[in-house]
Coordinates of N, CA and C in Angstrom, one line a residue:
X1 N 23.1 20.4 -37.0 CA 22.3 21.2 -37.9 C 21.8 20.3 -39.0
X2 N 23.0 19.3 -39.5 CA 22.2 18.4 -41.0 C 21.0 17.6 -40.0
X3 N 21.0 17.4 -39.2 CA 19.5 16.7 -39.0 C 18.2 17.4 -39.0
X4 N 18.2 19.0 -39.1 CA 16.7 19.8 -39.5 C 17.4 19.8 -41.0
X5 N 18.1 20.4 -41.4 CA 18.4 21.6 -42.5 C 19.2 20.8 -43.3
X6 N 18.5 20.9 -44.6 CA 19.8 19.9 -46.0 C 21.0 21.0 -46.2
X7 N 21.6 20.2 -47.2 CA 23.0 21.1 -47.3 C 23.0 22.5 -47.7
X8 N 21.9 23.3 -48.4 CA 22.1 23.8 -49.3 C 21.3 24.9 -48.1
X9 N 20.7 24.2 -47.6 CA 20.1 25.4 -46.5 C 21.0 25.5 -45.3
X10 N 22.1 24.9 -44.8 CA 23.0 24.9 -43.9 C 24.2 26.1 -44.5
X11 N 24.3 25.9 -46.3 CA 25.0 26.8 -46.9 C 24.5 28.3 -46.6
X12 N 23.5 28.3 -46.7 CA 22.6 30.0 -46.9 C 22.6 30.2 -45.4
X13 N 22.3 29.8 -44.2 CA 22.7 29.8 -43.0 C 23.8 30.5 -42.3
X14 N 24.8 29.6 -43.0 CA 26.2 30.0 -42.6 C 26.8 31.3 -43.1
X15 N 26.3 31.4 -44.1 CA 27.1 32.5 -45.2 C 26.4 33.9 -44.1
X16 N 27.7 34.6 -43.9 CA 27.5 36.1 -43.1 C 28.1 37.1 -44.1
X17 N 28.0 37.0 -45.1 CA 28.3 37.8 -46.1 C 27.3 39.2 -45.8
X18 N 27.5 40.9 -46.4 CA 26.9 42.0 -45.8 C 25.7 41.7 -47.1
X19 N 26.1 41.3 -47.8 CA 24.9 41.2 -49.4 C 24.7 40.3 -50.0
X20 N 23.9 39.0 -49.8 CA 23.8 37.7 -50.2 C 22.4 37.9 -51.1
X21 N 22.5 36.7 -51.9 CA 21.3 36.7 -52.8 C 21.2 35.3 -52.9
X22 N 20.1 34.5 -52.8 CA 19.5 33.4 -53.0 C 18.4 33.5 -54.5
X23 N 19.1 32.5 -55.5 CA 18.5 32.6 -56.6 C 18.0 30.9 -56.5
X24 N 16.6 30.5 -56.6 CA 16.0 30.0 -56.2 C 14.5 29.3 -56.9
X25 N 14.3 27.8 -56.9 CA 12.9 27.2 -57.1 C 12.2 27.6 -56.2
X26 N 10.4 27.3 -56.3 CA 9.8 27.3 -55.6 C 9.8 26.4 -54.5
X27 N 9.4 27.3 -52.7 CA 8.9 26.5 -52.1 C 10.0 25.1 -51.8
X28 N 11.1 25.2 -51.8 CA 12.1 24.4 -51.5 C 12.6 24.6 -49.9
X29 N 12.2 25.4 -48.7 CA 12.2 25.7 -47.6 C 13.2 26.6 -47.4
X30 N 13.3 27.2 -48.5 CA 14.5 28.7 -48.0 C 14.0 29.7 -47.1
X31 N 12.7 30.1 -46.7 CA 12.2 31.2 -45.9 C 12.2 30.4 -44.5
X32 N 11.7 28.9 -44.3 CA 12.2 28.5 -42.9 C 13.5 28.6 -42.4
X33 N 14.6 27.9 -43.6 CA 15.8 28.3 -43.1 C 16.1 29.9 -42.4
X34 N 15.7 30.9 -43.3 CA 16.3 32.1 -43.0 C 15.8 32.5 -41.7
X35 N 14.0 32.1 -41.6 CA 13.3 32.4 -40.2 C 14.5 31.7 -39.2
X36 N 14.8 30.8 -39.1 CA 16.0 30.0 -38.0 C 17.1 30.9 -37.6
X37 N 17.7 31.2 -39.3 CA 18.8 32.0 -38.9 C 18.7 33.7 -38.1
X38 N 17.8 34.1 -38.8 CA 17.7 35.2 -38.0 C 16.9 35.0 -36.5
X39 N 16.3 34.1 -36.6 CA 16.1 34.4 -34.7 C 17.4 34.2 -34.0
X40 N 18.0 33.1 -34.5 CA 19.3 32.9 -34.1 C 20.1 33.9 -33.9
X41 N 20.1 34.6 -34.6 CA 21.2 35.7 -34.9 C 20.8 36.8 -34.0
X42 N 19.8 37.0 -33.9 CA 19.3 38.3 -33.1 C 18.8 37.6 -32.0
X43 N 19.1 36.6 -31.4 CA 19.7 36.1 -29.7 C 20.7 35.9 -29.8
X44 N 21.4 36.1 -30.1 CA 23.1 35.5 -29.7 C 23.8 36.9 -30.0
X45 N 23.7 38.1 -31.2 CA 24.1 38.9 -31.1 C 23.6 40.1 -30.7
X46 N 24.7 41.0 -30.2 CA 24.3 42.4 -29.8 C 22.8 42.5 -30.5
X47 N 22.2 43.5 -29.5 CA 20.7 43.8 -29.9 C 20.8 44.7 -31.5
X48 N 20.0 43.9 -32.0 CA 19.6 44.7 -33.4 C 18.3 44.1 -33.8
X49 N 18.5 45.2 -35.4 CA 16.5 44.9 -35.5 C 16.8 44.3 -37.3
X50 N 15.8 43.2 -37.1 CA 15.5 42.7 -38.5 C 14.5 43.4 -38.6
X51 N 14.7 43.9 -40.8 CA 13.4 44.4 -41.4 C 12.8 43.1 -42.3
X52 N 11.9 42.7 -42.7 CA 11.4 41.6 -43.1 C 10.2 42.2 -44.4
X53 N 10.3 41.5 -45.4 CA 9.5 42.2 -46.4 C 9.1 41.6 -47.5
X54 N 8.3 41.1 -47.8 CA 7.5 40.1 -48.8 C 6.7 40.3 -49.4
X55 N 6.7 39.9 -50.9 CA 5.8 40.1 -51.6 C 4.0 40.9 -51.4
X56 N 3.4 40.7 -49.7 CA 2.8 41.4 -48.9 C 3.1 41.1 -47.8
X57 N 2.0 41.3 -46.6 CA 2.3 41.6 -45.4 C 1.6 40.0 -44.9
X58 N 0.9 39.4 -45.8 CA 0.1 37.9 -44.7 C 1.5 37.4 -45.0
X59 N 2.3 37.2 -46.3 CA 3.2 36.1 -46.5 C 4.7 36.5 -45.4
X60 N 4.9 38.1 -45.7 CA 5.4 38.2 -44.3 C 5.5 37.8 -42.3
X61 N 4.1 37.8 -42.6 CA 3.7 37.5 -41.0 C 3.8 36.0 -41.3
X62 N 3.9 35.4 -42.4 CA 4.4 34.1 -42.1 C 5.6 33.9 -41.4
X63 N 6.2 34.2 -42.2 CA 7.9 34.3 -42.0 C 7.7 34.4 -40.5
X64 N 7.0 35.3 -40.0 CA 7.1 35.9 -38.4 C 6.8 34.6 -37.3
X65 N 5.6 33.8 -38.0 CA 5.4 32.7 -37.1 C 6.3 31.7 -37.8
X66 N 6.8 31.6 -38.3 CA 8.6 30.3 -38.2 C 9.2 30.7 -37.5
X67 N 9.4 32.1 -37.0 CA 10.4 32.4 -36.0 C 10.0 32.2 -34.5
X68 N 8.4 32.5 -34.5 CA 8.1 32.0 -32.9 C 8.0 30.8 -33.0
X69 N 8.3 29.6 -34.2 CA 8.1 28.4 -34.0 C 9.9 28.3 -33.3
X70 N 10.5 28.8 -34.1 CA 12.3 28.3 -33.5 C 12.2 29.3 -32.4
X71 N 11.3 29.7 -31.8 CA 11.6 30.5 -30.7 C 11.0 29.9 -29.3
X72 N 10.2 28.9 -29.8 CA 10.1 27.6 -28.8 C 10.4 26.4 -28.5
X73 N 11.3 26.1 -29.7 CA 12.6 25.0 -29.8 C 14.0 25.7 -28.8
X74 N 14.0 27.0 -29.2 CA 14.9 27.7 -28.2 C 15.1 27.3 -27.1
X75 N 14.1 28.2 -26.9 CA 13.2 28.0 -25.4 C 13.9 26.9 -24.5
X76 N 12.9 25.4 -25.1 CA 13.3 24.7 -24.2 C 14.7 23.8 -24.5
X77 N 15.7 24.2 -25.2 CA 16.9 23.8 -25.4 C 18.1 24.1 -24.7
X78 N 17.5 26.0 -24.5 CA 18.4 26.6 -23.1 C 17.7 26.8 -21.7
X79 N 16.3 26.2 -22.0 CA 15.9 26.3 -20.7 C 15.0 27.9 -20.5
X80 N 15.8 28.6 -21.5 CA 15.7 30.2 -20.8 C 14.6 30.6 -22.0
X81 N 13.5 31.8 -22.0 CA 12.5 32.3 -22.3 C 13.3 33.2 -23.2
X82 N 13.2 33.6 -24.6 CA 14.1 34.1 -25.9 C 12.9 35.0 -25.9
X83 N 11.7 35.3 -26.2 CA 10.8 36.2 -26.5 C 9.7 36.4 -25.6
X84 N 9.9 38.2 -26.1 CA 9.2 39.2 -25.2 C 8.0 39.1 -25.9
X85 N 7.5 38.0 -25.3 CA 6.0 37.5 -25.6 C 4.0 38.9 -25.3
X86 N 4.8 39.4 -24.3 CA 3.8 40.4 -23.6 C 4.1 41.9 -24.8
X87 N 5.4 42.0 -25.5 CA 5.2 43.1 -26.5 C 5.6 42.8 -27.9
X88 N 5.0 41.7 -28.1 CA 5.4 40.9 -29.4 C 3.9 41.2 -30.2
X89 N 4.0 41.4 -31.8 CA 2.0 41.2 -32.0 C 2.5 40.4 -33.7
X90 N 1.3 40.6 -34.3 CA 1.5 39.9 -35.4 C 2.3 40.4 -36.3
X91 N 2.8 41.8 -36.0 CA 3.3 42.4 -37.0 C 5.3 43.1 -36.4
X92 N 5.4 42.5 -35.3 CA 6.8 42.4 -34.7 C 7.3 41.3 -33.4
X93 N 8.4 40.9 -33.2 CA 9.1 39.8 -32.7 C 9.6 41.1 -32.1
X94 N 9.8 40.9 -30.1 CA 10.1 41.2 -29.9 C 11.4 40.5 -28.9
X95 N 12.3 40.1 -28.5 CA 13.2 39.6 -27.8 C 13.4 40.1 -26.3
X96 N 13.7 39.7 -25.4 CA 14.4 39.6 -23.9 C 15.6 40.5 -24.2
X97 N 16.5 40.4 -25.0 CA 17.9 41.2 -25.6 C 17.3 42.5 -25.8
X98 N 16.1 42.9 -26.8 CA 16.0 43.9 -27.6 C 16.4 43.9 -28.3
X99 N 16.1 42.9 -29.1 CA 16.4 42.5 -30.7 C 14.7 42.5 -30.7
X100 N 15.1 43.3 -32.2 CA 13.2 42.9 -33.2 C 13.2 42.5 -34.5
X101 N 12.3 41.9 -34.7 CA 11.8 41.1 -36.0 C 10.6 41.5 -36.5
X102 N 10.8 42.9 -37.6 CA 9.7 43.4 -37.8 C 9.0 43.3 -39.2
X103 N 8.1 43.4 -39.2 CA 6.9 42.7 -40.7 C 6.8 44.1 -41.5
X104 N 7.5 44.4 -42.9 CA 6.8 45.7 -43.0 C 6.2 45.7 -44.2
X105 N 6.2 46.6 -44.8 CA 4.7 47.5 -46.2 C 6.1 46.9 -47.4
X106 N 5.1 46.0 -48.0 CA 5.8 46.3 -49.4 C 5.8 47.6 -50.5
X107 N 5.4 48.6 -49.8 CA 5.8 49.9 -49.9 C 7.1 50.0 -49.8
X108 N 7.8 50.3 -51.3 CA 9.3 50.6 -50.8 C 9.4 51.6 -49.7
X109 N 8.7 53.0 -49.9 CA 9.0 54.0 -49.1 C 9.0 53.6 -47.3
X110 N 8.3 52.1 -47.3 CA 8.6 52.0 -46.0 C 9.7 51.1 -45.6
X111 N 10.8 51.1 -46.4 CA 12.2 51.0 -46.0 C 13.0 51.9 -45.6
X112 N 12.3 53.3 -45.8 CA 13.2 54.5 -45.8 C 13.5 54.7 -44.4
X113 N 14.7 55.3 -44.0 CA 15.2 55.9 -42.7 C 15.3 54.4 -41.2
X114 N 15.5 53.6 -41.9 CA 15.4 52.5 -40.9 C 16.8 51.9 -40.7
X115 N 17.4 51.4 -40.2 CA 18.7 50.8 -39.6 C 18.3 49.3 -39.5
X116 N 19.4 48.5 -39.8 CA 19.4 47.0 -39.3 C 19.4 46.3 -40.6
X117 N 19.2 45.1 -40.4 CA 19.8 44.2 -41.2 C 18.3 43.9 -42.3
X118 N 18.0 43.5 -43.7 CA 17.1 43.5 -44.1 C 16.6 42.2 -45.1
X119 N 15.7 41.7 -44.8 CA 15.2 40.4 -45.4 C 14.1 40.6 -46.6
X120 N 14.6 40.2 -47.8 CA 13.5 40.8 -48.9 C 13.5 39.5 -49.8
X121 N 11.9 39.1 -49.1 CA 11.7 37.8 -49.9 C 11.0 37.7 -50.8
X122 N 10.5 36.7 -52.1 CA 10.2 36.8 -53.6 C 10.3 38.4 -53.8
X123 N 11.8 38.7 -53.9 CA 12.0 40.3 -54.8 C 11.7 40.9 -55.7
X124 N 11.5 39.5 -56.9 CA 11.4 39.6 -58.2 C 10.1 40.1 -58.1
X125 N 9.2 39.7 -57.5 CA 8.0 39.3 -57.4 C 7.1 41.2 -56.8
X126 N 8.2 41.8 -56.5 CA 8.0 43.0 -56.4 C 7.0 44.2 -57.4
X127 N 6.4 44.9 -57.1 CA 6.3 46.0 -58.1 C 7.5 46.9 -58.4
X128 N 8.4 47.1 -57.6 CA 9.3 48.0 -58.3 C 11.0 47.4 -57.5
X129 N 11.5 46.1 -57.7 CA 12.9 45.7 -57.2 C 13.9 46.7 -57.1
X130 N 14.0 47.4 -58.4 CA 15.0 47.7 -58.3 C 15.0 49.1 -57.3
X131 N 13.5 49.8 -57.1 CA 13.4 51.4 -56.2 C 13.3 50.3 -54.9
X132 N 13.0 49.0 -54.5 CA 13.1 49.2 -53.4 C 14.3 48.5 -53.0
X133 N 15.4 47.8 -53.7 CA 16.7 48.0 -53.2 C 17.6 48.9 -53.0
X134 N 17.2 50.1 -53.8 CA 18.2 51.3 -53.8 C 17.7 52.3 -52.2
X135 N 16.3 51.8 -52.0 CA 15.9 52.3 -50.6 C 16.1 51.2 -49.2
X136 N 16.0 50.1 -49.5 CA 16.7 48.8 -48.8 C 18.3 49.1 -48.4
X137 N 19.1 49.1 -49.2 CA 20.6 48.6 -49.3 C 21.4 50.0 -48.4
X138 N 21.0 51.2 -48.6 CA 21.8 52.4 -47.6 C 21.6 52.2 -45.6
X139 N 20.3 51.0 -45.8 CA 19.7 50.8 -44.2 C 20.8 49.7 -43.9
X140 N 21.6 49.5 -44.5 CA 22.8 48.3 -43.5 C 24.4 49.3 -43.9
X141 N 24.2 50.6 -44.1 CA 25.6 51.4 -44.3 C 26.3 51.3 -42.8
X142 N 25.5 51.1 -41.4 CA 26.3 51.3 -40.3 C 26.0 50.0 -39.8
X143 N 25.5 48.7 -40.2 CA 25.8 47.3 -39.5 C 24.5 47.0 -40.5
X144 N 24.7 45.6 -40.4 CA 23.6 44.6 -41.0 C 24.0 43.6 -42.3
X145 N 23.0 43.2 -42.5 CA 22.7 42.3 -43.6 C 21.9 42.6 -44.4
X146 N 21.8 42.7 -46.0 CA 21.0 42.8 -47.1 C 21.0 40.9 -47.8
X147 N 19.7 40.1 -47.7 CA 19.5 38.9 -47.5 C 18.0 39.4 -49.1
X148 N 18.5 39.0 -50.3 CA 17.5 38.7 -51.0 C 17.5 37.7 -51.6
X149 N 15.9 36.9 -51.7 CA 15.5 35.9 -51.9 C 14.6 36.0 -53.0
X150 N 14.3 35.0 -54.0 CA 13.4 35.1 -55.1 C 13.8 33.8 -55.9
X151 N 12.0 33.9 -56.7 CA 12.6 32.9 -58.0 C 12.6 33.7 -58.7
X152 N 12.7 33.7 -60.5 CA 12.9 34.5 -61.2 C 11.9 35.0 -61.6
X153 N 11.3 36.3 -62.3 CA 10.1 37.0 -63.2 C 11.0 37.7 -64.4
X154 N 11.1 36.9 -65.3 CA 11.4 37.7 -66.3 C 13.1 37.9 -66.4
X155 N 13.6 38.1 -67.6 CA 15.0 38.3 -68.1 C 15.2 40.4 -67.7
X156 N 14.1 40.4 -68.1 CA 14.5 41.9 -68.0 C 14.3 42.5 -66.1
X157 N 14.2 41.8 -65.2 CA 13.7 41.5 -64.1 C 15.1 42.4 -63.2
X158 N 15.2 43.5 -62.4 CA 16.4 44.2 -61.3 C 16.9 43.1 -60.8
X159 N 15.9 41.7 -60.2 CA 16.7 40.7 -59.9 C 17.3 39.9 -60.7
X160 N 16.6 39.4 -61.4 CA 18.1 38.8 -62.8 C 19.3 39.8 -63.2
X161 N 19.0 41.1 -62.9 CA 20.6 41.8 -63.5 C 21.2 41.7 -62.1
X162 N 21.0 41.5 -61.1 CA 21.8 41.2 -59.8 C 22.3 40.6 -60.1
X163 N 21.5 39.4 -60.3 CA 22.0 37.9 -60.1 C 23.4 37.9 -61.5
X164 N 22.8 38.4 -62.4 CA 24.1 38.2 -63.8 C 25.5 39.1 -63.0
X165 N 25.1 40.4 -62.4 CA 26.0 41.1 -62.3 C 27.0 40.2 -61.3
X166 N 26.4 39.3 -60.2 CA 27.4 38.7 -59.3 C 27.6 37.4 -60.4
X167 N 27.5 36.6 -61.1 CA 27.6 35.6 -61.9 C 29.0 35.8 -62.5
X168 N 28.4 37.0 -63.4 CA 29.2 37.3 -64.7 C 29.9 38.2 -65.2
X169 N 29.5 39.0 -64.0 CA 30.3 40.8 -64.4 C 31.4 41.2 -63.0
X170 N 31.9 42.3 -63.1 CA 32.9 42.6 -62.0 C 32.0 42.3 -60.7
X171 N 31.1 42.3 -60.3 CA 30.4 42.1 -59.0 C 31.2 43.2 -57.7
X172 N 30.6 44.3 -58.4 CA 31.5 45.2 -57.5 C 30.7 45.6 -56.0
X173 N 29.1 44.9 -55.9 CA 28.9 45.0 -55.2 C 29.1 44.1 -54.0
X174 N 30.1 43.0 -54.3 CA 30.6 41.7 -53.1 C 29.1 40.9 -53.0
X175 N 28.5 40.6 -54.0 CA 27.5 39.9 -53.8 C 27.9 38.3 -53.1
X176 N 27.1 37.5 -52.7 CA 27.4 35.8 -52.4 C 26.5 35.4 -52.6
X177 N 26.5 35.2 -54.2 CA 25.4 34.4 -55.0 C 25.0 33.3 -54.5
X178 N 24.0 32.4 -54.1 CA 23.7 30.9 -53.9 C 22.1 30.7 -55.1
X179 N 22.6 29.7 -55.8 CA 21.7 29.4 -56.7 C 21.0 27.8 -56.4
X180 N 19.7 27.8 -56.2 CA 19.1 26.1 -56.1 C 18.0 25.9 -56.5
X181 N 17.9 25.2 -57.7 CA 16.9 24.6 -58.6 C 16.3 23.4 -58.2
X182 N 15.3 22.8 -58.4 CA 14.5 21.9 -58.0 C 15.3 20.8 -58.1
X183 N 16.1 20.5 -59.2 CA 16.8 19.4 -59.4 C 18.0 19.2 -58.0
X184 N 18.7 20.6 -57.9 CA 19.6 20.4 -56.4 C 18.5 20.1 -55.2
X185 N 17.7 20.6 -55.3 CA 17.2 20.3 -53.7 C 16.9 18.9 -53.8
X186 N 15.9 18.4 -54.8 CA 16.0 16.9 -54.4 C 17.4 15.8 -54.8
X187 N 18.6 16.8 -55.2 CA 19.5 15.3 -55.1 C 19.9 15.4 -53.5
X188 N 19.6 16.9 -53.2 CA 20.5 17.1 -51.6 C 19.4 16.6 -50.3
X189 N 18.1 16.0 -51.1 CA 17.7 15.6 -50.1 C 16.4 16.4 -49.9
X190 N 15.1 16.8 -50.7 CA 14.8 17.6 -50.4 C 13.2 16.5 -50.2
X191 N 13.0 15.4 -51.3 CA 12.1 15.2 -51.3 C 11.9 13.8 -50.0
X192 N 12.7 13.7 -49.6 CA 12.6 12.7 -48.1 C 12.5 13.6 -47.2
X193 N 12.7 14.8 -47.1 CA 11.8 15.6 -45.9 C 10.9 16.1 -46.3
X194 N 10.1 16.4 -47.3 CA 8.5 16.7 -47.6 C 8.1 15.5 -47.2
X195 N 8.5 13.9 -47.5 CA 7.9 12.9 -47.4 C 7.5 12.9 -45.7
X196 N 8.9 13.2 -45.3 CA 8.5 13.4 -43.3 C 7.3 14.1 -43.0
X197 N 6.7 15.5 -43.9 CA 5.8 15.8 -43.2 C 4.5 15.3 -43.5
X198 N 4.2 14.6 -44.5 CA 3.4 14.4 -45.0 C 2.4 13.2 -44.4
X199 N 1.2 12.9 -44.8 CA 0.5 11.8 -44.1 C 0.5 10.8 -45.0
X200 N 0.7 9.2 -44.0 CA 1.0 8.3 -44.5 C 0.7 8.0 -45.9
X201 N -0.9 8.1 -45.9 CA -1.8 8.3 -47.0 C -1.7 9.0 -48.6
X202 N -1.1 10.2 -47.9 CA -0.6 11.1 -49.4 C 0.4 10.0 -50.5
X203 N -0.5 10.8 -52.2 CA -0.1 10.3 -52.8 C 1.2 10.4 -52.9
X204 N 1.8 11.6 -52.7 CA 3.6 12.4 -52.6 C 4.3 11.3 -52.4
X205 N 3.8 10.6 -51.6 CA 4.7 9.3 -50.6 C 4.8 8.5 -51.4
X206 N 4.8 7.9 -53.2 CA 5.3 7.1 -53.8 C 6.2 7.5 -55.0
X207 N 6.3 9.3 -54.8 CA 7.6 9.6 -55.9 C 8.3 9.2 -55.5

């Protein structure tokens, strides 16, 4: 795994905690990691459904295509066909298992009455964090994962009082804080893999 993924994204990977939070720089590759882990996760386990939810619905359907991207590294690693390609569209991943990977409305209301594990990335970045975690978090009472991601907006921000409450207060919700600033990602290695993708030519290639 350290030959795709630096340490810090191997950390957020591993962690199966029911309520994690990634407090976070920009743009340091935490949405590809997660895209890996959950395809992963939803081929290898019992069938279930990711909800996926982003600031809107293009940055979401991003997310959606990193996952058909690890879903053709899959592919030919086991040889065997991971996704139900024929009922798959831009706005759900559908799997061979009956696992799904679905894109939805940064509409809180459209978290309501849904089951499975839930992905809610730049949260801060929300119109309303804190109505759509209290509609988010009851959808993993019978199995799943509550996975929120963000950088910060503000002190007075639902996600900064998360983040303080798992920090600094009783943390009665079992949060598993992971915090990584620009300065961690490039000691852990962050800016010799941007250098990989980049073309010979780019200026990037003499920080």
């Amino acid at each position: 795994m350290s030959t795709f993924f630096l340490p810090y994204q191997i950390r957020w990977i591993q962690d199966n905690s029911r309520i994690k939070i990634m407090e976070k720089s920009r743009q340091i590759g935490l949405s590809w990691a997660t895209a890996y882990r959950t395809l992963r996760n939803a081929m290898c386990l019992p069938r279930t459904h990711y909800w996926i939810c982003s600031r809107d619905r293009q940055q979401a359907g991003l997310f959606l295509k990193d996952c058909q991207a690890f879903s053709q590294i899959f592919n030919e690693a086991v040889n065997k066909k991971m996704l139900d390609t024929q009922h798959s569209g831009n706005a759900v991943l559908r799997l061979n298992n009956g696992s799904t990977l679905t894109v939805m409305s940064s509409n809180i209301n459209a978290q309501a009455g849904k089951r499975g594990s839930r992905i809610l990335d730049e949260f801060a970045l929300h119109e309303d964090p804190e109505g759509l975690y209290n509609i988010a978090y009851p959808g993993i009472t019978w199995g799943g994962q509550l996975e929120i991601i963000s950088t910060h907006r503000g002190y007075n921000n639902f996600f900064n009082k998360l983040v303080n409450e798992a920090r600094n207060g009783k943390n009665e919700k079992g949060i598993s804080l992971h915090r990584v600033t620009l300065t961690d990602a490039l000691e852990q290695g962050f800016l010799k893999k941007l250098k990989e993708k980049l073309p010979p030519d780019d200026a990037r290639q003499g920080m």
